[in-house]
Short mmCIF file of C-alpha atoms in Angstrom, two decimals:
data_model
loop_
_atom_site.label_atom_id
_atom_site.label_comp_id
_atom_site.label_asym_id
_atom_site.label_seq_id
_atom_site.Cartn_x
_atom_site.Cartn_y
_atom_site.Cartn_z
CA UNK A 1 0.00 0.00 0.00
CA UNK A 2 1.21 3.76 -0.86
CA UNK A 3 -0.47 7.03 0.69
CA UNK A 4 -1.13 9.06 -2.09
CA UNK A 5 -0.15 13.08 -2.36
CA UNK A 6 -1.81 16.28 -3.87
CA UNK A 7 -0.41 19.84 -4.15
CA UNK A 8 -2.31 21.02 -0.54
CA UNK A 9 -2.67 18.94 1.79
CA UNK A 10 -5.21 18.23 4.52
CA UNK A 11 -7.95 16.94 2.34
CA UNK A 12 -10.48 14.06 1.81
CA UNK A 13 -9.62 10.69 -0.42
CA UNK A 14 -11.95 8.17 -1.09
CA UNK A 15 -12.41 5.61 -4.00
CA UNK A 16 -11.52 1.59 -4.24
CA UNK A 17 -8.75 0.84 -2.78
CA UNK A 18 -8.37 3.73 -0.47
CA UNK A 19 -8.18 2.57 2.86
CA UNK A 20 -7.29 5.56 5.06
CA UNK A 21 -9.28 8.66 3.56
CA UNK A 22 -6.81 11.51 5.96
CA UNK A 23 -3.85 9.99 4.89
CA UNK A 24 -4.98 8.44 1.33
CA UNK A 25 -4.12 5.42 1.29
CA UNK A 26 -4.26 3.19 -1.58
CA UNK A 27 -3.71 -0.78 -0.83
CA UNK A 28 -4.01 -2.56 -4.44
CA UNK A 29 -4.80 -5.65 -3.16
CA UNK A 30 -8.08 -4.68 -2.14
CA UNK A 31 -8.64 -2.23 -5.25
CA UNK A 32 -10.03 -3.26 -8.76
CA UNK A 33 -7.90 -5.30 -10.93
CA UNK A 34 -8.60 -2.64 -13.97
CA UNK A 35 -9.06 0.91 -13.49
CA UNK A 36 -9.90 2.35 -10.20
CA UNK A 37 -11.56 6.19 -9.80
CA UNK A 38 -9.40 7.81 -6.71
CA UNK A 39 -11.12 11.47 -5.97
CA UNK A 40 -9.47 14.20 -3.64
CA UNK A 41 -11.18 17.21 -1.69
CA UNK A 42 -9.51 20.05 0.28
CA UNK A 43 -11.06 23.16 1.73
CA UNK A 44 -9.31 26.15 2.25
CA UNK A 45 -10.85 29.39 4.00
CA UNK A 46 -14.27 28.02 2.56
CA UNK A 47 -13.19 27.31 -0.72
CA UNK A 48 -13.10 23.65 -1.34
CA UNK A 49 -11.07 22.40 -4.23
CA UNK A 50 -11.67 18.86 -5.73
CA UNK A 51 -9.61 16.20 -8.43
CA UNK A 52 -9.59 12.65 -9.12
CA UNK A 53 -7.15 10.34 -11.08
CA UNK A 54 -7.44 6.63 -12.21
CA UNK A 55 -5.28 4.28 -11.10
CA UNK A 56 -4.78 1.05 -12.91
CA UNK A 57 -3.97 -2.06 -11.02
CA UNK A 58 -2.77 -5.28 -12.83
CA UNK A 59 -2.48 -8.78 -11.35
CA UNK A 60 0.47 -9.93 -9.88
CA UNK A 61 1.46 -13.35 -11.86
CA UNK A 62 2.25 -16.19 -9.47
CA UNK A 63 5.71 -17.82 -10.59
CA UNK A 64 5.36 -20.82 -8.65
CA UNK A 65 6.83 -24.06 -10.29
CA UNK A 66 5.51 -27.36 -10.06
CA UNK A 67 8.36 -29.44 -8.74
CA UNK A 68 8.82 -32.69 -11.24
CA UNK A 69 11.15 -34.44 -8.58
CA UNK A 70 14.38 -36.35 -9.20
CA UNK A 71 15.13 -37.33 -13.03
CA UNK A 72 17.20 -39.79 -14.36
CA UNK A 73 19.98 -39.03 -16.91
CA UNK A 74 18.23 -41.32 -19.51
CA UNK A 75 14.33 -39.99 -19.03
CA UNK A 76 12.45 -37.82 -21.88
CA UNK A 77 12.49 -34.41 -22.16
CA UNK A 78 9.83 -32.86 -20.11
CA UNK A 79 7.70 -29.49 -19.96
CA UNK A 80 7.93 -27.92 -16.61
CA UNK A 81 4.74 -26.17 -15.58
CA UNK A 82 4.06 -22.87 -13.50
CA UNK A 83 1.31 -21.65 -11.73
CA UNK A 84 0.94 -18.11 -14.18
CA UNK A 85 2.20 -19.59 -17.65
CA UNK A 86 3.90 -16.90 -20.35
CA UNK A 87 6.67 -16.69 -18.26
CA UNK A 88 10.36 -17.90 -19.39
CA UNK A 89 12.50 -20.46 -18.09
CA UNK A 90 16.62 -20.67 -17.87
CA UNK A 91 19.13 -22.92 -16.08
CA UNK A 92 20.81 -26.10 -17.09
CA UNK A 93 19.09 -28.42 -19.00
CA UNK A 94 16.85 -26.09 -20.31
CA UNK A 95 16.60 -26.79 -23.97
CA UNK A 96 13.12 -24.11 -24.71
CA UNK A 97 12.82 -21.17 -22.75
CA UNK A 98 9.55 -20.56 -23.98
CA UNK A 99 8.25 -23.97 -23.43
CA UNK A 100 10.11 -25.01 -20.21
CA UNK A 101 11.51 -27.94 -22.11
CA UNK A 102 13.98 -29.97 -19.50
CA UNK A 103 16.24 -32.54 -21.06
CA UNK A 104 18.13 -34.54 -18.64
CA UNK A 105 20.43 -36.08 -20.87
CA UNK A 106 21.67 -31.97 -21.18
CA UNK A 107 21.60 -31.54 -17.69
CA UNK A 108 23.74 -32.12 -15.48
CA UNK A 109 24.19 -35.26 -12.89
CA UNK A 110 23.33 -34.12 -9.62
CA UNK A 111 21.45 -30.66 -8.81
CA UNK A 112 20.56 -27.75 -11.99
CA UNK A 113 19.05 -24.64 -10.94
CA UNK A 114 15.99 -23.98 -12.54
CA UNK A 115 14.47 -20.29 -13.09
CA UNK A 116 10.83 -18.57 -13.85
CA UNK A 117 9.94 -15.36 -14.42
CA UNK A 118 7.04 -13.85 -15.51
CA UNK A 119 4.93 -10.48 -16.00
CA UNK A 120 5.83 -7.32 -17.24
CA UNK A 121 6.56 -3.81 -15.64
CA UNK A 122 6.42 -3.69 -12.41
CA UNK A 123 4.39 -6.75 -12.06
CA UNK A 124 6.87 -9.50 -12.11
CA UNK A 125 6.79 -12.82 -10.13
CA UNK A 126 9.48 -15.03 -9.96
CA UNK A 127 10.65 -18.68 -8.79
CA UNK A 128 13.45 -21.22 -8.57
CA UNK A 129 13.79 -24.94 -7.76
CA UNK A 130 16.60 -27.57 -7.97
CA UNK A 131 15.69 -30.83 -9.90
CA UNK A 132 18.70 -33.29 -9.08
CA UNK A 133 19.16 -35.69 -12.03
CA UNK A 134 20.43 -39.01 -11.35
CA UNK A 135 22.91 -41.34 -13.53
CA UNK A 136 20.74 -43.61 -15.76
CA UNK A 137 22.95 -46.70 -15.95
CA UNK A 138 24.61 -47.32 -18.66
CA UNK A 139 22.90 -50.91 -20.30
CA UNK A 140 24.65 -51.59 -23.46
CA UNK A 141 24.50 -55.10 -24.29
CA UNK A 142 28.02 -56.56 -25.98
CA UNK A 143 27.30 -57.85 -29.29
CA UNK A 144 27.05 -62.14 -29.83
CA UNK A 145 26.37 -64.09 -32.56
CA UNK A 146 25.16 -65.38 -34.69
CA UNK A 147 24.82 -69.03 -34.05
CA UNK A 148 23.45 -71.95 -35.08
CA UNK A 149 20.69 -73.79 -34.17
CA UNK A 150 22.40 -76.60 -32.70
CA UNK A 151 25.24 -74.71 -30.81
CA UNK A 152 25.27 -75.24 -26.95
CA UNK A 153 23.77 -72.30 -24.85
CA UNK A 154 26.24 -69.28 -24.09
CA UNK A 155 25.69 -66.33 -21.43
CA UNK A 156 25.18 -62.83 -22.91
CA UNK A 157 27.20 -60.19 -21.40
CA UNK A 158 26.63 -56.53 -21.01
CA UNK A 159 28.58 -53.60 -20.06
CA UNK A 160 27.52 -53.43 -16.77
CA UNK A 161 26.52 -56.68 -15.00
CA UNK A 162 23.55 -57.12 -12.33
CA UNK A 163 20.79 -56.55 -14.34
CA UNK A 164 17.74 -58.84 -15.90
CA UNK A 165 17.87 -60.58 -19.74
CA UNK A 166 14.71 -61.39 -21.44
CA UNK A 167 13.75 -62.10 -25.31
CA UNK A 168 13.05 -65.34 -27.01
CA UNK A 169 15.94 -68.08 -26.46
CA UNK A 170 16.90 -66.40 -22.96
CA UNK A 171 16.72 -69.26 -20.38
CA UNK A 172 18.31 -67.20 -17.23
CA UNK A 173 16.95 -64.07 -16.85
CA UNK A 174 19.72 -63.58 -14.32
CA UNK A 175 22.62 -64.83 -15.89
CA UNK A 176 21.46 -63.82 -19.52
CA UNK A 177 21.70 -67.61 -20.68
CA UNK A 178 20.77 -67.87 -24.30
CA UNK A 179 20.01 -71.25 -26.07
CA UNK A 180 19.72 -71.19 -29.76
CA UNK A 181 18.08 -74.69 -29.99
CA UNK A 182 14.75 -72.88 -28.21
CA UNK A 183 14.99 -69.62 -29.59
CA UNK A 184 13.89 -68.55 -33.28
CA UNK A 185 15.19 -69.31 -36.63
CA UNK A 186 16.27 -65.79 -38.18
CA UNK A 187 16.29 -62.83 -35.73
CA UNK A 188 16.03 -62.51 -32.02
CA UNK A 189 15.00 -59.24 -29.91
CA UNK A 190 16.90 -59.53 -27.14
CA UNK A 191 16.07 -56.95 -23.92
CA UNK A 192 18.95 -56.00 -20.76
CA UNK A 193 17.54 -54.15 -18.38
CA UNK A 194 19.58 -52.21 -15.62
CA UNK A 195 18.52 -50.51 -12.30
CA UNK A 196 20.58 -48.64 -10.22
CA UNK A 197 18.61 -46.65 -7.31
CA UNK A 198 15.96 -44.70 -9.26
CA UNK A 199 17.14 -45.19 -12.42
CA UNK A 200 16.72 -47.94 -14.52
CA UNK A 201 18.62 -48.69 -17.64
CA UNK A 202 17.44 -50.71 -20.90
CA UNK A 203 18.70 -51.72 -24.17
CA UNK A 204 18.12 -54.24 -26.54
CA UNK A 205 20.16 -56.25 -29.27
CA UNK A 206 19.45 -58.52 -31.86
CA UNK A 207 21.02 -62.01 -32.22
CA UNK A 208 20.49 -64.08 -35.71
CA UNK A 209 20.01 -67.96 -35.41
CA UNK A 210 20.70 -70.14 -38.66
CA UNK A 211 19.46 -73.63 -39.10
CA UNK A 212 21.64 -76.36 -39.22
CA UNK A 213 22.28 -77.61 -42.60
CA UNK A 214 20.19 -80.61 -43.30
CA UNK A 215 23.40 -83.25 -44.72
CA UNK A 216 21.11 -86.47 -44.76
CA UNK A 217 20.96 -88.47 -47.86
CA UNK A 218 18.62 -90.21 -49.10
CA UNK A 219 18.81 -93.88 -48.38
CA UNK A 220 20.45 -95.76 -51.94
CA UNK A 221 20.76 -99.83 -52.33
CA UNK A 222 21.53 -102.76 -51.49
CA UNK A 223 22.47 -102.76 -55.42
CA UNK A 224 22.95 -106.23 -57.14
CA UNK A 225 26.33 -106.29 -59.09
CA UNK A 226 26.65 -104.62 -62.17
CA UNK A 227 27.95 -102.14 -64.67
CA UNK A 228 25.75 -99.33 -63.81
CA UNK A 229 25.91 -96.15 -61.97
CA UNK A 230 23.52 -94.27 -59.07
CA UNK A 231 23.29 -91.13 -58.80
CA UNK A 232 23.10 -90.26 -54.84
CA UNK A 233 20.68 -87.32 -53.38
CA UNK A 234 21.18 -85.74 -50.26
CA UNK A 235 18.56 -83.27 -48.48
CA UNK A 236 20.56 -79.84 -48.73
CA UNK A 237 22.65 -79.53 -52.31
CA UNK A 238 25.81 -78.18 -52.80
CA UNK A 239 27.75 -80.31 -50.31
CA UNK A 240 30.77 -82.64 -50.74
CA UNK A 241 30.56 -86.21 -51.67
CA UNK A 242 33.47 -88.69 -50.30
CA UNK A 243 33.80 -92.14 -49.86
CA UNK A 244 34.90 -95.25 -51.68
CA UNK A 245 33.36 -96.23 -54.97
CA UNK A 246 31.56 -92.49 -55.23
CA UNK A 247 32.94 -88.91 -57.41
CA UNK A 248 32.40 -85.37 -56.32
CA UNK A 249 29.42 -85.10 -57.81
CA UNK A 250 27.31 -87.98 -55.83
CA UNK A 251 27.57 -90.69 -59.01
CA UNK A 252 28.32 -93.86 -57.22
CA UNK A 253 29.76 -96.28 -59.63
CA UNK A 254 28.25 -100.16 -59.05
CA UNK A 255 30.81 -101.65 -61.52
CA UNK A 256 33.94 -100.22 -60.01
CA UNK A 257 33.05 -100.25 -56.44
CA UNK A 258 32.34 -104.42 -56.65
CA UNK A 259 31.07 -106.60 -54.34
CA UNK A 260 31.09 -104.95 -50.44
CA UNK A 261 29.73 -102.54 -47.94
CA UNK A 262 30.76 -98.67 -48.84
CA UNK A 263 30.36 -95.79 -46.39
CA UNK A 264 29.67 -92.62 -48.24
CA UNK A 265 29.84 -89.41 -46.80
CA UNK A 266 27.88 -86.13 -47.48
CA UNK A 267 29.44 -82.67 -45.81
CA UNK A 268 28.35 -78.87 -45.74
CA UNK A 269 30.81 -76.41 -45.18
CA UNK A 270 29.95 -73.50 -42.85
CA UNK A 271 29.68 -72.10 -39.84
CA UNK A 272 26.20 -73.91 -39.42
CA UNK A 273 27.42 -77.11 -41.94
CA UNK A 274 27.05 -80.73 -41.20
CA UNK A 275 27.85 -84.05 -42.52
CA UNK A 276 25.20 -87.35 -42.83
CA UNK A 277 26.16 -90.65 -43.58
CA UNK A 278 24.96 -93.55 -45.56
CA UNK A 279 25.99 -97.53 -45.96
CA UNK A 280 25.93 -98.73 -49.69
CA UNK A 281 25.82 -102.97 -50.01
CA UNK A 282 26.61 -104.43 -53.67
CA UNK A 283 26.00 -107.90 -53.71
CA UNK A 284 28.35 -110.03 -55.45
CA UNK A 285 28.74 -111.51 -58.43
CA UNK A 286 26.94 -111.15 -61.95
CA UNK A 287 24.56 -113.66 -62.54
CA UNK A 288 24.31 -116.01 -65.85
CA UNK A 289 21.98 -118.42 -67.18
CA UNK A 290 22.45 -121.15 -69.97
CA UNK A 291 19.64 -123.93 -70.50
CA UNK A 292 19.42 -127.26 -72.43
CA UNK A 293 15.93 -128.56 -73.71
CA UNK A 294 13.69 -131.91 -74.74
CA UNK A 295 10.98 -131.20 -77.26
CA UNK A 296 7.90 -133.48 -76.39
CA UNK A 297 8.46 -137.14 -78.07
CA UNK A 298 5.03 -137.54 -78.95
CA UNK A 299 2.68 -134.79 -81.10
CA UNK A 300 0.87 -132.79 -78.53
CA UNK A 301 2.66 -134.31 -75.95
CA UNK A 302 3.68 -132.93 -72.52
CA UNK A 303 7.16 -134.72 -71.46
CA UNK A 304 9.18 -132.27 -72.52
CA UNK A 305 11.70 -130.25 -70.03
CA UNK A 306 13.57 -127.30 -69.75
CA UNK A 307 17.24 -127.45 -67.74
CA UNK A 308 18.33 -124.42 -66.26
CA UNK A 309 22.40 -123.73 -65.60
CA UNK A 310 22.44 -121.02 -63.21
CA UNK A 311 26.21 -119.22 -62.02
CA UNK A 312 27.04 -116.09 -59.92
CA UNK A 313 24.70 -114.27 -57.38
CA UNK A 314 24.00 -116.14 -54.12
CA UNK A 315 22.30 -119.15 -53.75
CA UNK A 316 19.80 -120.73 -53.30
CA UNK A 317 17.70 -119.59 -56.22
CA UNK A 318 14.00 -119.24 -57.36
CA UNK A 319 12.94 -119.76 -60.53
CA UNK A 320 9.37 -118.11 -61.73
CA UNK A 321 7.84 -119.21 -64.84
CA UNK A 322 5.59 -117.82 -67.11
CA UNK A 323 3.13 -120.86 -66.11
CA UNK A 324 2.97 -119.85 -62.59
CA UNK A 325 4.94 -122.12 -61.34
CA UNK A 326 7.21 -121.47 -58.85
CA UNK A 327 10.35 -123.93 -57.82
CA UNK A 328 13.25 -124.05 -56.36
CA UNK A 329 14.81 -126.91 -58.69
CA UNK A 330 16.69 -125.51 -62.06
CA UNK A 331 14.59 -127.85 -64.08
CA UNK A 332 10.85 -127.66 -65.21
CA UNK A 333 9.02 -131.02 -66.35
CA UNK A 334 6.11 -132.50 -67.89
CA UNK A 335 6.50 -129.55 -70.42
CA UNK A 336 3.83 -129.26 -73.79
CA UNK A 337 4.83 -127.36 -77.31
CA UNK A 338 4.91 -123.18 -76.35
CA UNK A 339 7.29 -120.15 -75.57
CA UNK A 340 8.31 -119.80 -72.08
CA UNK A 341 10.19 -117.17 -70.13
CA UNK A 342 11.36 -117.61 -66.56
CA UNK A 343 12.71 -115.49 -63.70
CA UNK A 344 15.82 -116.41 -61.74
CA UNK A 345 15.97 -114.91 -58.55
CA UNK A 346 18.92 -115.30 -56.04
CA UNK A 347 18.73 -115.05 -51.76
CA UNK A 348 19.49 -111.15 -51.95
CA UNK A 349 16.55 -110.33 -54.53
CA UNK A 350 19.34 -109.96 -57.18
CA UNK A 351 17.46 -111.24 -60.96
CA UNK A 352 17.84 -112.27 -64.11
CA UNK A 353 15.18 -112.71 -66.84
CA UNK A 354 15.18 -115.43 -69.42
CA UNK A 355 12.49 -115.42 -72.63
CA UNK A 356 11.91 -117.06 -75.59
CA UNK A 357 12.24 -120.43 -74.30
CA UNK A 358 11.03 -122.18 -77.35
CA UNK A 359 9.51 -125.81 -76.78
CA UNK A 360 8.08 -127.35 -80.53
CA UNK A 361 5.86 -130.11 -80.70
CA UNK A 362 6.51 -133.84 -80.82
CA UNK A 363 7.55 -135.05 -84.11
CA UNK A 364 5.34 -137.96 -84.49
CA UNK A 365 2.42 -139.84 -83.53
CA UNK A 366 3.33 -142.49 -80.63
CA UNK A 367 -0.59 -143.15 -79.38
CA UNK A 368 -1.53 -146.67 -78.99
CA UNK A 369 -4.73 -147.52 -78.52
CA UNK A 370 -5.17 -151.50 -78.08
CA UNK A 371 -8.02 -153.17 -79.52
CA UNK A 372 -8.74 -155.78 -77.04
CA UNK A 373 -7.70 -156.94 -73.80
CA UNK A 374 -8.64 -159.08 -70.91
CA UNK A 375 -10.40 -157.76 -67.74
CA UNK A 376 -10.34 -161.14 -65.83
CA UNK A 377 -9.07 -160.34 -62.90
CA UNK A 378 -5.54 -162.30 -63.34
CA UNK A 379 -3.40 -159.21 -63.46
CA UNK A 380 -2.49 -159.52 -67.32
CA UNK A 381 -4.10 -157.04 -69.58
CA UNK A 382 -6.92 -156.06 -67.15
CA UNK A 383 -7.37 -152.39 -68.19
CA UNK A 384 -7.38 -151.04 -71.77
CA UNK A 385 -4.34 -148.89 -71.34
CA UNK A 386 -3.83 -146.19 -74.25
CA UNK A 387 -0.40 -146.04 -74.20
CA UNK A 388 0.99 -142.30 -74.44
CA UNK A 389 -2.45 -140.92 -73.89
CA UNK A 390 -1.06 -138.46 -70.71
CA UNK A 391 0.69 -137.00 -73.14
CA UNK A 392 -2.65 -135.48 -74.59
CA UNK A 393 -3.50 -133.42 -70.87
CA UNK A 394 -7.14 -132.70 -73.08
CA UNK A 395 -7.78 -135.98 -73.89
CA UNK A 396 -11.73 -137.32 -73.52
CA UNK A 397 -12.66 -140.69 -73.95
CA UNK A 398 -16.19 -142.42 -74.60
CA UNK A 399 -17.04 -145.71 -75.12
CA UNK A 400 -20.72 -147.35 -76.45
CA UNK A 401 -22.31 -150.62 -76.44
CA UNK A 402 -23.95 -151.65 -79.75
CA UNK A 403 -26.78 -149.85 -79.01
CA UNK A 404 -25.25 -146.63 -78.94
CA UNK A 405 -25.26 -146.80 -74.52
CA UNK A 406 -22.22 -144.61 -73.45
CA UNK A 407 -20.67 -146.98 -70.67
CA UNK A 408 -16.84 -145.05 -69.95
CA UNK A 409 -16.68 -141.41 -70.14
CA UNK A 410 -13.07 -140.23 -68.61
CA UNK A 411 -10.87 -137.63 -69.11
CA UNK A 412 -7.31 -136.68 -68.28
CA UNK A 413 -6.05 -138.56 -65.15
CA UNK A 414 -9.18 -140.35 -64.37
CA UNK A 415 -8.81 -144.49 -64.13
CA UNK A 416 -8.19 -146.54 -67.82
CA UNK A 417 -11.36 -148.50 -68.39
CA UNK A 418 -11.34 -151.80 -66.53
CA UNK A 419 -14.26 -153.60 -68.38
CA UNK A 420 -16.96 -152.73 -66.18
CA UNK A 421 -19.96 -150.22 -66.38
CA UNK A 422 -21.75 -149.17 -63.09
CA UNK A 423 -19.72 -151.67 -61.18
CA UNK A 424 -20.56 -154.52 -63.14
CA UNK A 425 -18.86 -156.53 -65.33
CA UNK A 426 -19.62 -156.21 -69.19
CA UNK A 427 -20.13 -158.94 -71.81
CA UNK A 428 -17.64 -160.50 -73.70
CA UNK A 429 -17.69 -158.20 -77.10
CA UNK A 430 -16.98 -155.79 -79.05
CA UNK A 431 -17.51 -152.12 -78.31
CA UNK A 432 -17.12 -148.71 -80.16
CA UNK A 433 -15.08 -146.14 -78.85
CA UNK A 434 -14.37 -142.50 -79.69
CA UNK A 435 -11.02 -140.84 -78.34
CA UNK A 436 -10.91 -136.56 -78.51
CA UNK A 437 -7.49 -135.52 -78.02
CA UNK A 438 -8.21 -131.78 -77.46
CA UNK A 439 -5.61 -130.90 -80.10
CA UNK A 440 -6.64 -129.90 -83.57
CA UNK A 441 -6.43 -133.71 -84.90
CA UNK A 442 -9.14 -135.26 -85.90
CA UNK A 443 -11.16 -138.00 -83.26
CA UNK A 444 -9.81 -141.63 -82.91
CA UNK A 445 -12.33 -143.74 -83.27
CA UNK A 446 -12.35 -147.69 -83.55
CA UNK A 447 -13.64 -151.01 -82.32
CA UNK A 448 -12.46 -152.59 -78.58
CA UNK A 449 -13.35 -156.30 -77.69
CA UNK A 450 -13.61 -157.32 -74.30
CA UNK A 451 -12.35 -161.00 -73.78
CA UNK A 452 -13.14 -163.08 -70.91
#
């Protein structure tokens, strides 16, 4: 508060914000913000003069700053707030004066005075505080890697130890243990985070994990001797091929390896290479085949044969013919006019084929058909026995009475007619007979007498 003057003295104030009329005077806190009418009266041997003037009273701004407490070294930039904004800020760290923009990291560690002031004229307010900014620690993680997926766990290490790991393939939070056979194929965030007091610390890296190189091969043999070559695949190209028997390029030669058991190798160079393994068998020995054959005696006739010769491979040996017939002897009987073919396999699976087996047809006719004979009982002649007629596997025979009564009917492998019909002896006679030989010939047909 002031006590206002005039030129004579003595007189009357009044008005807002006058407090003590005698003395005038004016306390702005309890005037008008704004303009405020102040009038003055003195009297003077009974003249009174009288004035007034206007006062103008402005707010006083309040430069109080809201404290933001301790900082660390590594936190954001912040705006620092006062209670009457406008004003301008100063000190260290302050990066806008205009804004009140504190950046710790231009600060400095330990105490910065900060300043405010604001208004203009006479109407200025103004405050200071201390904001103390703490070391952030410092958590730069030490660069690792790559690996590969099959490498044995390793502990990460930063530049300052004691603080906590965590990412994908991190197995120890504490001790920063990182396993690449859990963590992802390709990249891996990887977090360190740091505390020391207030301040905490964090950083992150990224570690790159490679697959193993797949060096499996495919699986190849057992091969049966020959002059022949493989060609060998393996699961990742562009490896190495070693081993007995096989080039650079995977052929694997049959022929010049031989008979044995061959390891072969497969290897990928690299950091995250490998190698794989297979066992190649070639059985031994090539086989051959020769045979000798017997054309049936008889035309249409089935007692031919066909002998096999069999060398090399490893016995014992199966022999598959085109008849379906299966054996385990080098010879097939009871063999009719045709072209046969037969397959000659040895214990390991190991083949041969053999075709155009040509058997011809007998060269003349050797069927004998008797045309009587003795069913008595004495062991002499009892059956009519066609000789060579098995050698005719379609035969059909029928024989009649005189009056045209078929009393046999047999075909191949049934019992030769012993002189009886239903179990009963027939009469001493003569009978007619008619023999089919399922060929193209024409029937045999004749006269039989039965002789008691």
């Amino acid at each position: 508060a002031i006590n206002l003057t005039a030129a004579t003295a003595g007189g009357t104030w009044s008005g807002t914000g006058i407090t003590n009329t005698a003395n005038g005077t004016f306390n702005p806190a309890t005037a008008n913000t704004g303009n405020n009418t102040i009038s003055y009266s003195v009297t003077n041997a009974g003249c009174t003069g009288t004035g007034s003037i206007v006062i103008e009273v402005f707010d006083t701004p309040d430069a109080t700053i809201t404290d933001p407490g301790n900082l660390c070294s590594g936190d954001a930039a912040i705006n620092l707030n006062a209670a009457t904004a406008g004003g301008t800020w100063s000190g260290t760290g302050i990066t806008n004066t205009t804004n009140g923009t504190f950046d710790p990291a231009a600060a400095n560690t330990g105490t910065n005075s900060i300043t405010y002031t604001v208004g203009t004229g006479s109407c200025i307010s103004e405050d200071s505080i201390t904001i103390t900014v703490n070391a952030t620690p410092d958590a730069a993680i030490i660069p690792t890697g790559p690996f590969c997926k099959g490498e044995s766990p390793v502990n990460l290490t930063a530049v300052n130890a004691g603080g906590i790991w965590s990412g994908t393939g991190i197995t120890d939070s504490d001790l920063g243990t990182f396993d690449p056979a859990i963590a992802e194929t390709g990249e891996n965030i990887i977090s360190y985070s740091l505390t020391n007091g207030m301040c905490t610390g964090t950083n992150q890296a990224t570690i790159l994990v490679s697959e193993n190189a797949d060096a499996g091969i495919s699986e190849a043999g057992p091969f049966c001797y020959g002059d022949f070559e493989v060609e060998l695949t393996a699961n990742t190209p562009g490896g190495i091929w070693s081993g007995e028997g096989v080039n650079s390029d995977g052929i694997f030669n049959v022929g010049s390896a031989g008979a044995g058991t061959y390891t072969i190798t497969y290897s990928i160079d690299g950091s995250c290479g490998g190698s794989g393994n297979i066992e190649i068998t070639v059985y031994p020995s090539e086989m051959y085949s020769s045979y000798i054959l017997q054309n049936p005696v008889c035309t249409g006739g089935d007692d031919g044969y066909i002998e096999l010769s069999v060398s090399g491979g490893t016995q014992p040996y199966i022999y598959s013919w085109n008849t379906d017939t299966v054996l385990s002897s080098n010879m097939l009987t009871e063999v009719s006019a045709g072209i046969y073919s037969v397959t000659i396999t040895d214990a390991h699976g190991c083949f041969i084929d053999i075709t155009d087996i040509i058997i011809n047809d007998g060269s003349k006719e050797c069927l004998t058909i008797p045309n009587a004979f003795t069913p008595n009982g004495d062991g002499i002649n009892d059956e009519w026995f066609i000789e060579n007629i098995l050698s005719y596997p379609n035969y059909h025979i029928q024989v009649f009475n005189r009056w045209g009564q078929e009393i046999y009917d047999a075909f191949y492998g049934q019992p030769f007619w012993n002189g009886t019909y239903n179990g009963n002896p027939v009469p001493t006679g003569s009978y007619i007979y008619i023999i089919d030989l399922g060929d193209s010939s024409d029937n045999k047909v004749g006269i039989v007498t039965v002789l008691r």
